Amino acid sequence: MSSKRTILVGLAGQQNSGKSTIFNMLTGANQHIANYPGVTVDKKVGSYRDSAGRVEVVDLPGTYSLTSFSLEERVTRDFLRNEKPDAVVNVLDTSQLKRSLYLTFQLLEMGMPLVLACNMVDVAEARGMALDANVLSSALGVPVVTTVGRKGAGKADLRDVIRATASRESGAEAPRTVVAYDELEPHIAAVEKRLNEASGLALIVPPRWLALKLLEGDSEAAGILEASHSDAAGVLTLVRSLATSFEEEMDISPADHIVSCRDELASQIVAACMTQEKSKRASLSEKVDRFVLNRALAPFVLVLSVYCIYELSIVQGYELTKFTWPALAWLRETVASLLPFPGLLEDSLLRSLVLWMVDSANTLLNYVPIFFILFALIAILEDSGYMARIAFILDRIFHSFGLHGQSTLPFILGGVFAGGCAVPGVMATKGIPDERSRLATILTVPYMNCLAKVPLYTLLVNIYFAAHKSWAMLFISTITIIMALIIAKFLTSVVLRGKETAPFVMEMPTYHLPTVLGVLRRSVDRTWQYIKKVGTIVVAVSVCVFFLLQFPGVPEEHMADYRGRIDEAMTEFRADVAALGETPYLQLVQGEGLEDLVIVYDEYRAARLGGGSNVNEEFEATYPEFYPLIARSGDAAAKKINRMLRGLSNTRKTIRREIRSEQIANSFFGRLGRLLEPVTHFAGFDWKVNIALISSFAARESSVATLGAIFQEGADEGATLEQRMASESNSEGRTPLGALALIIFFALYPPCLATTIMVKVQTGSYKWMLFSIMFPTVLGLAVSSVVFTGGSVLGLSGVEAMGVFYGAALILAVALAFVPDPAWNAPKTTYVEQS
């Protein structure tokens, strides 16, 4: 017996076999998510302790086989080969035992120390199936444990068998089943003989397994051979010769023959160990699928499901921000109280920078309740089995544009209608096994209407399309999907044409009732990943944006003019106070005391607007001499001075806004905006719009915030941003046609910086990250320029140009759907429906 106390266990199984529930059952809360080195597939690692020591469990990606078609298959196989776990738990869906055994045979051929966890026996029993675990164990030569992962049934037995299997010395196992490949066996033996010529190869992989993979045409198997055999070229020549002769003789390829033999053996084993009660009643899954997969009803059920997701997460979830925002506002005020006091016209660099960072982080954190609910609802769809149905419904449409059904979830998370976020959308592409479709999805998810785009759309629609709001919002909500499909077709047909495609098995799992613990755990995990990966990036980017908008600053001679204006206003204020006669407040407004008074007055008003409950008590305790003037709680003179303070405060705010506006115009960003005008004027963008677009690269919300800072001069007191921009539209030549061009550009604009970094993380390539920036920039500017310049030449109004562009895009998308896929001869999608 091995004295090894800490053991490594791999958890392998097909998708929808309940592997994740077994992982949760074994490890509980002691788990974390990372990535496998060099790839983007999630690596879930957990641990537990038994009587002999610690057990580390790795939840391998769900896979149907151990070929090298998909990233998940390669990751699983590489882990088994390189890490050599002490035990491998093969999780099987008992209700689909025959299909599950296909992976089991391959694990046996790899020589893994195997334990079978026949999961979901409750589902099998509900279908009238009865499994004899002892017969199955004898047939395969490996221990078998029956489990119900979501209920914790079989946990103790599985832990005991894992430890026993890991402790068993090599060669002490019971005789294992070897799949007999009949007419192919002589060819396998011939290849295996040549492989055994390489000393040490058997220590790397079992020669019989490698021989099978070579005869199947596995590309990575050839790589293993070349790295471990001195005459790899000779062996490969032999393999090709044997494969060709076998196919000519048997009229079937070695790979298909191998599948056929495994299927036959699986049927024999299932017949021996499984009994089935005959029933004419349809299962619950079949009954539900008759409704949700009905050709006529399926689209309506899908739209209703997506509507419910957004209604609960975006609309209703936004109500929770009424509770989170006061907490975040309190946090900001607390941080502000620890910073240097604000200045009369300019704040200190430290105060400005820290508050800028806090505001940027708060923008993200305020949406956490929405994302938590969204991720929980997505987890329910996944666990219940309906997410696979959504992929099935949309696969035919997506396939026409080089995508497939598993692109559905990333597009939903990215914001198919409005309200998503491209970061979790790009993260969700991990499950797409087809490299070409996966890259195309990664590069098109950012075109969806993420929540951060909505403020600019709302601003422009209210200013330029107020009389046609419904049409404009329909245009915005659907044109992004149409453009994403057009771009996906271009990418998969041209840019990604040579990328690897893979056979894709779309399984229809049985419906399950999701567990509360499972949904909460996945929602918390995904929300926390979002906070960690985006929150840190947003704060870091906010620092860069701050300095680019802050420096080189306002020229000193201009600052002298601004100081002169505030000094003049304060001198006039002092004269007005003196005109009131002798008051106890006269000394407070002399010298620098007046500066402190007006600053405290503005801080008090801001605190009151923030809804603080103890504002009056705090300010009265902190500024007892100023309090009667700022709160109008004193005598008649105090109330008169309070009214005067409001005028001085408004003057101060106006001057501060003008300073900020000039600072932006003179900043590095402002200069860049003017530098780009010769190019962007074809799309109707001036330097102010250019600045807003540049700043929104860091975070989409920055576009409206930057426009709010720019459009200040000459604004009426209390005027909204819409009113300020509308008042300047005529004088500066802004038209609805230009607004349409801006909307189109913003829809096609490169993803925000957080998303581009996520593109790098998911693709592992700076090349694709740069492509995700450059391609949409060129495309967006070209399309918006055609719309603006072409519409101007033709004399089209904004609404007319909107209709023309929409019709042209829709016709192009429909036409492209009929263009043959250049990879038409690639393995086709297979649908497997559980019954």
PDB file of N, CA, C and O in Angstrom, residues 355-397:
ATOM      1  N   LEU A 355     -10.687  60.938  -5.667  1.00  0.00           N
ATOM      2  CA  LEU A 355     -12.131  60.958  -5.878  1.00  0.00           C
ATOM      3  C   LEU A 355     -12.487  60.477  -7.283  1.00  0.00           C
ATOM      4  O   LEU A 355     -13.532  59.846  -7.484  1.00  0.00           O
ATOM      5  N   TRP A 356     -11.643  60.762  -8.243  1.00  0.00           N
ATOM      6  CA  TRP A 356     -11.861  60.265  -9.603  1.00  0.00           C
ATOM      7  C   TRP A 356     -11.822  58.736  -9.608  1.00  0.00           C
ATOM      8  O   TRP A 356     -12.664  58.076 -10.230  1.00  0.00           O
ATOM      9  N   MET A 357     -10.847  58.153  -8.898  1.00  0.00           N
ATOM     10  CA  MET A 357     -10.743  56.701  -8.809  1.00  0.00           C
ATOM     11  C   MET A 357     -11.946  56.099  -8.093  1.00  0.00           C
ATOM     12  O   MET A 357     -12.497  55.074  -8.518  1.00  0.00           O
ATOM     13  N   VAL A 358     -12.371  56.735  -7.001  1.00  0.00           N
ATOM     14  CA  VAL A 358     -13.522  56.231  -6.247  1.00  0.00           C
ATOM     15  C   VAL A 358     -14.776  56.284  -7.111  1.00  0.00           C
ATOM     16  O   VAL A 358     -15.584  55.337  -7.132  1.00  0.00           O
ATOM     17  N   ASP A 359     -14.963  57.387  -7.836  1.00  0.00           N
ATOM     18  CA  ASP A 359     -16.146  57.512  -8.698  1.00  0.00           C
ATOM     19  C   ASP A 359     -16.137  56.444  -9.791  1.00  0.00           C
ATOM     20  O   ASP A 359     -17.186  55.879 -10.137  1.00  0.00           O
ATOM     21  N   SER A 360     -14.969  56.164 -10.352  1.00  0.00           N
ATOM     22  CA  SER A 360     -14.874  55.141 -11.392  1.00  0.00           C
ATOM     23  C   SER A 360     -15.218  53.766 -10.834  1.00  0.00           C
ATOM     24  O   SER A 360     -15.950  52.988 -11.461  1.00  0.00           O
ATOM     25  N   ALA A 361     -14.692  53.459  -9.650  1.00  0.00           N
ATOM     26  CA  ALA A 361     -14.997  52.167  -9.022  1.00  0.00           C
ATOM     27  C   ALA A 361     -16.464  52.073  -8.643  1.00  0.00           C
ATOM     28  O   ALA A 361     -17.097  51.023  -8.816  1.00  0.00           O
ATOM     29  N   ASN A 362     -17.036  53.170  -8.132  1.00  0.00           N
ATOM     30  CA  ASN A 362     -18.444  53.154  -7.738  1.00  0.00           C
ATOM     31  C   ASN A 362     -19.369  52.894  -8.930  1.00  0.00           C
ATOM     32  O   ASN A 362     -20.410  52.247  -8.788  1.00  0.00           O
ATOM     33  N   THR A 363     -18.974  53.422 -10.102  1.00  0.00           N
ATOM     34  CA  THR A 363     -19.776  53.169 -11.299  1.00  0.00           C
ATOM     35  C   THR A 363     -19.889  51.680 -11.560  1.00  0.00           C
ATOM     36  O   THR A 363     -20.959  51.173 -11.912  1.00  0.00           O
ATOM     37  N   LEU A 364     -18.797  50.962 -11.378  1.00  0.00           N
ATOM     38  CA  LEU A 364     -18.804  49.513 -11.563  1.00  0.00           C
ATOM     39  C   LEU A 364     -19.557  48.814 -10.444  1.00  0.00           C
ATOM     40  O   LEU A 364     -20.430  47.983 -10.688  1.00  0.00           O
ATOM     41  N   LEU A 365     -19.238  49.161  -9.203  1.00  0.00           N
ATOM     42  CA  LEU A 365     -19.826  48.465  -8.065  1.00  0.00           C
ATOM     43  C   LEU A 365     -21.327  48.660  -7.975  1.00  0.00           C
ATOM     44  O   LEU A 365     -22.036  47.799  -7.442  1.00  0.00           O
ATOM     45  N   ASN A 366     -21.834  49.752  -8.493  1.00  0.00           N
ATOM     46  CA  ASN A 366     -23.270  49.991  -8.428  1.00  0.00           C
ATOM     47  C   ASN A 366     -24.059  48.990  -9.262  1.00  0.00           C
ATOM     48  O   ASN A 366     -25.243  48.764  -9.019  1.00  0.00           O
ATOM     49  N   TYR A 367     -23.400  48.363 -10.255  1.00  0.00           N
ATOM     50  CA  TYR A 367     -24.082  47.390 -11.098  1.00  0.00           C
ATOM     51  C   TYR A 367     -23.949  45.960 -10.594  1.00  0.00           C
ATOM     52  O   TYR A 367     -24.470  45.032 -11.212  1.00  0.00           O
ATOM     53  N   VAL A 368     -23.246  45.758  -9.491  1.00  0.00           N
ATOM     54  CA  VAL A 368     -23.035  44.406  -8.968  1.00  0.00           C
ATOM     55  C   VAL A 368     -24.357  43.684  -8.688  1.00  0.00           C
ATOM     56  O   VAL A 368     -24.496  42.500  -9.031  1.00  0.00           O
ATOM     57  N   PRO A 369     -25.378  44.321  -8.070  1.00  0.00           N
ATOM     58  CA  PRO A 369     -26.644  43.598  -7.860  1.00  0.00           C
ATOM     59  C   PRO A 369     -27.270  43.105  -9.165  1.00  0.00           C
ATOM     60  O   PRO A 369     -27.834  42.017  -9.220  1.00  0.00           O
ATOM     61  N   ILE A 370     -27.148  43.917 -10.216  1.00  0.00           N
ATOM     62  CA  ILE A 370     -27.709  43.528 -11.506  1.00  0.00           C
ATOM     63  C   ILE A 370     -26.999  42.296 -12.044  1.00  0.00           C
ATOM     64  O   ILE A 370     -27.631  41.330 -12.490  1.00  0.00           O
ATOM     65  N   PHE A 371     -25.676  42.313 -11.984  1.00  0.00           N
ATOM     66  CA  PHE A 371     -24.921  41.183 -12.511  1.00  0.00           C
ATOM     67  C   PHE A 371     -25.108  39.934 -11.655  1.00  0.00           C
ATOM     68  O   PHE A 371     -25.118  38.816 -12.171  1.00  0.00           O
ATOM     69  N   PHE A 372     -25.257  40.111 -10.348  1.00  0.00           N
ATOM     70  CA  PHE A 372     -25.484  38.960  -9.480  1.00  0.00           C
ATOM     71  C   PHE A 372     -26.783  38.250  -9.873  1.00  0.00           C
ATOM     72  O   PHE A 372     -26.821  37.022  -9.999  1.00  0.00           O
ATOM     73  N   ILE A 373     -27.844  39.025 -10.079  1.00  0.00           N
ATOM     74  CA  ILE A 373     -29.130  38.440 -10.480  1.00  0.00           C
ATOM     75  C   ILE A 373     -29.013  37.834 -11.885  1.00  0.00           C
ATOM     76  O   ILE A 373     -29.511  36.734 -12.144  1.00  0.00           O
ATOM     77  N   LEU A 374     -28.335  38.540 -12.784  1.00  0.00           N
ATOM     78  CA  LEU A 374     -28.184  38.055 -14.149  1.00  0.00           C
ATOM     79  C   LEU A 374     -27.459  36.722 -14.171  1.00  0.00           C
ATOM     80  O   LEU A 374     -27.887  35.762 -14.827  1.00  0.00           O
ATOM     81  N   PHE A 375     -26.344  36.620 -13.433  1.00  0.00           N
ATOM     82  CA  PHE A 375     -25.587  35.372 -13.399  1.00  0.00           C
ATOM     83  C   PHE A 375     -26.385  34.257 -12.743  1.00  0.00           C
ATOM     84  O   PHE A 375     -26.271  33.090 -13.131  1.00  0.00           O
ATOM     85  N   ALA A 376     -27.190  34.586 -11.733  1.00  0.00           N
ATOM     86  CA  ALA A 376     -28.017  33.567 -11.082  1.00  0.00           C
ATOM     87  C   ALA A 376     -29.050  33.016 -12.061  1.00  0.00           C
ATOM     88  O   ALA A 376     -29.278  31.802 -12.126  1.00  0.00           O
ATOM     89  N   LEU A 377     -29.677  33.902 -12.832  1.00  0.00           N
ATOM     90  CA  LEU A 377     -30.674  33.461 -13.806  1.00  0.00           C
ATOM     91  C   LEU A 377     -30.033  32.629 -14.910  1.00  0.00           C
ATOM     92  O   LEU A 377     -30.616  31.633 -15.368  1.00  0.00           O
ATOM     93  N   ILE A 378     -28.831  33.030 -15.343  1.00  0.00           N
ATOM     94  CA  ILE A 378     -28.125  32.245 -16.356  1.00  0.00           C
ATOM     95  C   ILE A 378     -27.786  30.864 -15.799  1.00  0.00           C
ATOM     96  O   ILE A 378     -27.899  29.847 -16.499  1.00  0.00           O
ATOM     97  N   ALA A 379     -27.376  30.796 -14.523  1.00  0.00           N
ATOM     98  CA  ALA A 379     -27.069  29.505 -13.897  1.00  0.00           C
ATOM     99  C   ALA A 379     -28.306  28.619 -13.850  1.00  0.00           C
ATOM    100  O   ALA A 379     -28.228  27.402 -14.041  1.00  0.00           O
ATOM    101  N   ILE A 380     -29.467  29.215 -13.586  1.00  0.00           N
ATOM    102  CA  ILE A 380     -30.717  28.453 -13.570  1.00  0.00           C
ATOM    103  C   ILE A 380     -31.000  27.887 -14.959  1.00  0.00           C
ATOM    104  O   ILE A 380     -31.396  26.719 -15.106  1.00  0.00           O
ATOM    105  N   LEU A 381     -30.801  28.705 -16.001  1.00  0.00           N
ATOM    106  CA  LEU A 381     -31.019  28.223 -17.361  1.00  0.00           C
ATOM    107  C   LEU A 381     -30.069  27.077 -17.701  1.00  0.00           C
ATOM    108  O   LEU A 381     -30.466  26.089 -18.336  1.00  0.00           O
ATOM    109  N   GLU A 382     -28.815  27.205 -17.270  1.00  0.00           N
ATOM    110  CA  GLU A 382     -27.828  26.164 -17.554  1.00  0.00           C
ATOM    111  C   GLU A 382     -28.160  24.876 -16.805  1.00  0.00           C
ATOM    112  O   GLU A 382     -28.164  23.783 -17.383  1.00  0.00           O
ATOM    113  N   ASP A 383     -28.423  25.004 -15.502  1.00  0.00           N
ATOM    114  CA  ASP A 383     -28.664  23.816 -14.686  1.00  0.00           C
ATOM    115  C   ASP A 383     -29.980  23.134 -15.028  1.00  0.00           C
ATOM    116  O   ASP A 383     -30.112  21.917 -14.887  1.00  0.00           O
ATOM    117  N   SER A 384     -30.968  23.913 -15.433  1.00  0.00           N
ATOM    118  CA  SER A 384     -32.268  23.319 -15.744  1.00  0.00           C
ATOM    119  C   SER A 384     -32.240  22.544 -17.052  1.00  0.00           C
ATOM    120  O   SER A 384     -33.037  21.632 -17.265  1.00  0.00           O
ATOM    121  N   GLY A 385     -31.310  22.893 -17.950  1.00  0.00           N
ATOM    122  CA  GLY A 385     -31.224  22.235 -19.252  1.00  0.00           C
ATOM    123  C   GLY A 385     -31.755  23.072 -20.397  1.00  0.00           C
ATOM    124  O   GLY A 385     -31.626  22.690 -21.559  1.00  0.00           O
ATOM    125  N   TYR A 386     -32.336  24.250 -20.107  1.00  0.00           N
ATOM    126  CA  TYR A 386     -32.930  25.047 -21.181  1.00  0.00           C
ATOM    127  C   TYR A 386     -31.876  25.796 -21.997  1.00  0.00           C
ATOM    128  O   TYR A 386     -32.111  26.108 -23.169  1.00  0.00           O
ATOM    129  N   MET A 387     -30.712  26.078 -21.399  1.00  0.00           N
ATOM    130  CA  MET A 387     -29.686  26.798 -22.148  1.00  0.00           C
ATOM    131  C   MET A 387     -29.278  26.021 -23.394  1.00  0.00           C
ATOM    132  O   MET A 387     -29.048  26.599 -24.462  1.00  0.00           O
ATOM    133  N   ALA A 388     -29.204  24.692 -23.279  1.00  0.00           N
ATOM    134  CA  ALA A 388     -28.886  23.875 -24.454  1.00  0.00           C
ATOM    135  C   ALA A 388     -29.983  23.994 -25.506  1.00  0.00           C
ATOM    136  O   ALA A 388     -29.707  23.962 -26.705  1.00  0.00           O
ATOM    137  N   ARG A 389     -31.239  24.141 -25.066  1.00  0.00           N
ATOM    138  CA  ARG A 389     -32.344  24.311 -26.015  1.00  0.00           C
ATOM    139  C   ARG A 389     -32.240  25.639 -26.752  1.00  0.00           C
ATOM    140  O   ARG A 389     -32.542  25.728 -27.945  1.00  0.00           O
ATOM    141  N   ILE A 390     -31.815  26.691 -26.029  1.00  0.00           N
ATOM    142  CA  ILE A 390     -31.622  27.989 -26.684  1.00  0.00           C
ATOM    143  C   ILE A 390     -30.581  27.870 -27.784  1.00  0.00           C
ATOM    144  O   ILE A 390     -30.756  28.388 -28.895  1.00  0.00           O
ATOM    145  N   ALA A 391     -29.476  27.182 -27.468  1.00  0.00           N
ATOM    146  CA  ALA A 391     -28.433  26.988 -28.465  1.00  0.00           C
ATOM    147  C   ALA A 391     -28.964  26.210 -29.663  1.00  0.00           C
ATOM    148  O   ALA A 391     -28.636  26.504 -30.816  1.00  0.00           O
ATOM    149  N   PHE A 392     -29.802  25.222 -29.407  1.00  0.00           N
ATOM    150  CA  PHE A 392     -30.389  24.419 -30.483  1.00  0.00           C
ATOM    151  C   PHE A 392     -31.264  25.284 -31.392  1.00  0.00           C
ATOM    152  O   PHE A 392     -31.215  25.181 -32.624  1.00  0.00           O
ATOM    153  N   ILE A 393     -32.065  26.152 -30.788  1.00  0.00           N
ATOM    154  CA  ILE A 393     -32.988  26.995 -31.556  1.00  0.00           C
ATOM    155  C   ILE A 393     -32.229  27.971 -32.456  1.00  0.00           C
ATOM    156  O   ILE A 393     -32.596  28.197 -33.610  1.00  0.00           O
ATOM    157  N   LEU A 394     -31.151  28.551 -31.908  1.00  0.00           N
ATOM    158  CA  LEU A 394     -30.430  29.590 -32.645  1.00  0.00           C
ATOM    159  C   LEU A 394     -29.302  29.059 -33.509  1.00  0.00           C
ATOM    160  O   LEU A 394     -28.733  29.794 -34.310  1.00  0.00           O
ATOM    161  N   ASP A 395     -28.975  27.771 -33.361  1.00  0.00           N
ATOM    162  CA  ASP A 395     -27.810  27.239 -34.066  1.00  0.00           C
ATOM    163  C   ASP A 395     -27.929  27.368 -35.577  1.00  0.00           C
ATOM    164  O   ASP A 395     -26.971  27.720 -36.256  1.00  0.00           O
ATOM    165  N   ARG A 396     -29.115  27.101 -36.111  1.00  0.00           N
ATOM    166  CA  ARG A 396     -29.258  27.135 -37.566  1.00  0.00           C
ATOM    167  C   ARG A 396     -29.000  28.534 -38.119  1.00  0.00           C
ATOM    168  O   ARG A 396     -28.348  28.702 -39.153  1.00  0.00           O
ATOM    169  N   ILE A 397     -29.498  29.563 -37.406  1.00  0.00           N
ATOM    170  CA  ILE A 397     -29.257  30.948 -37.845  1.00  0.00           C
ATOM    171  C   ILE A 397     -27.783  31.283 -37.710  1.00  0.00           C
ATOM    172  O   ILE A 397     -27.152  31.790 -38.646  1.00  0.00           O
TER     173      ILE A 397
END
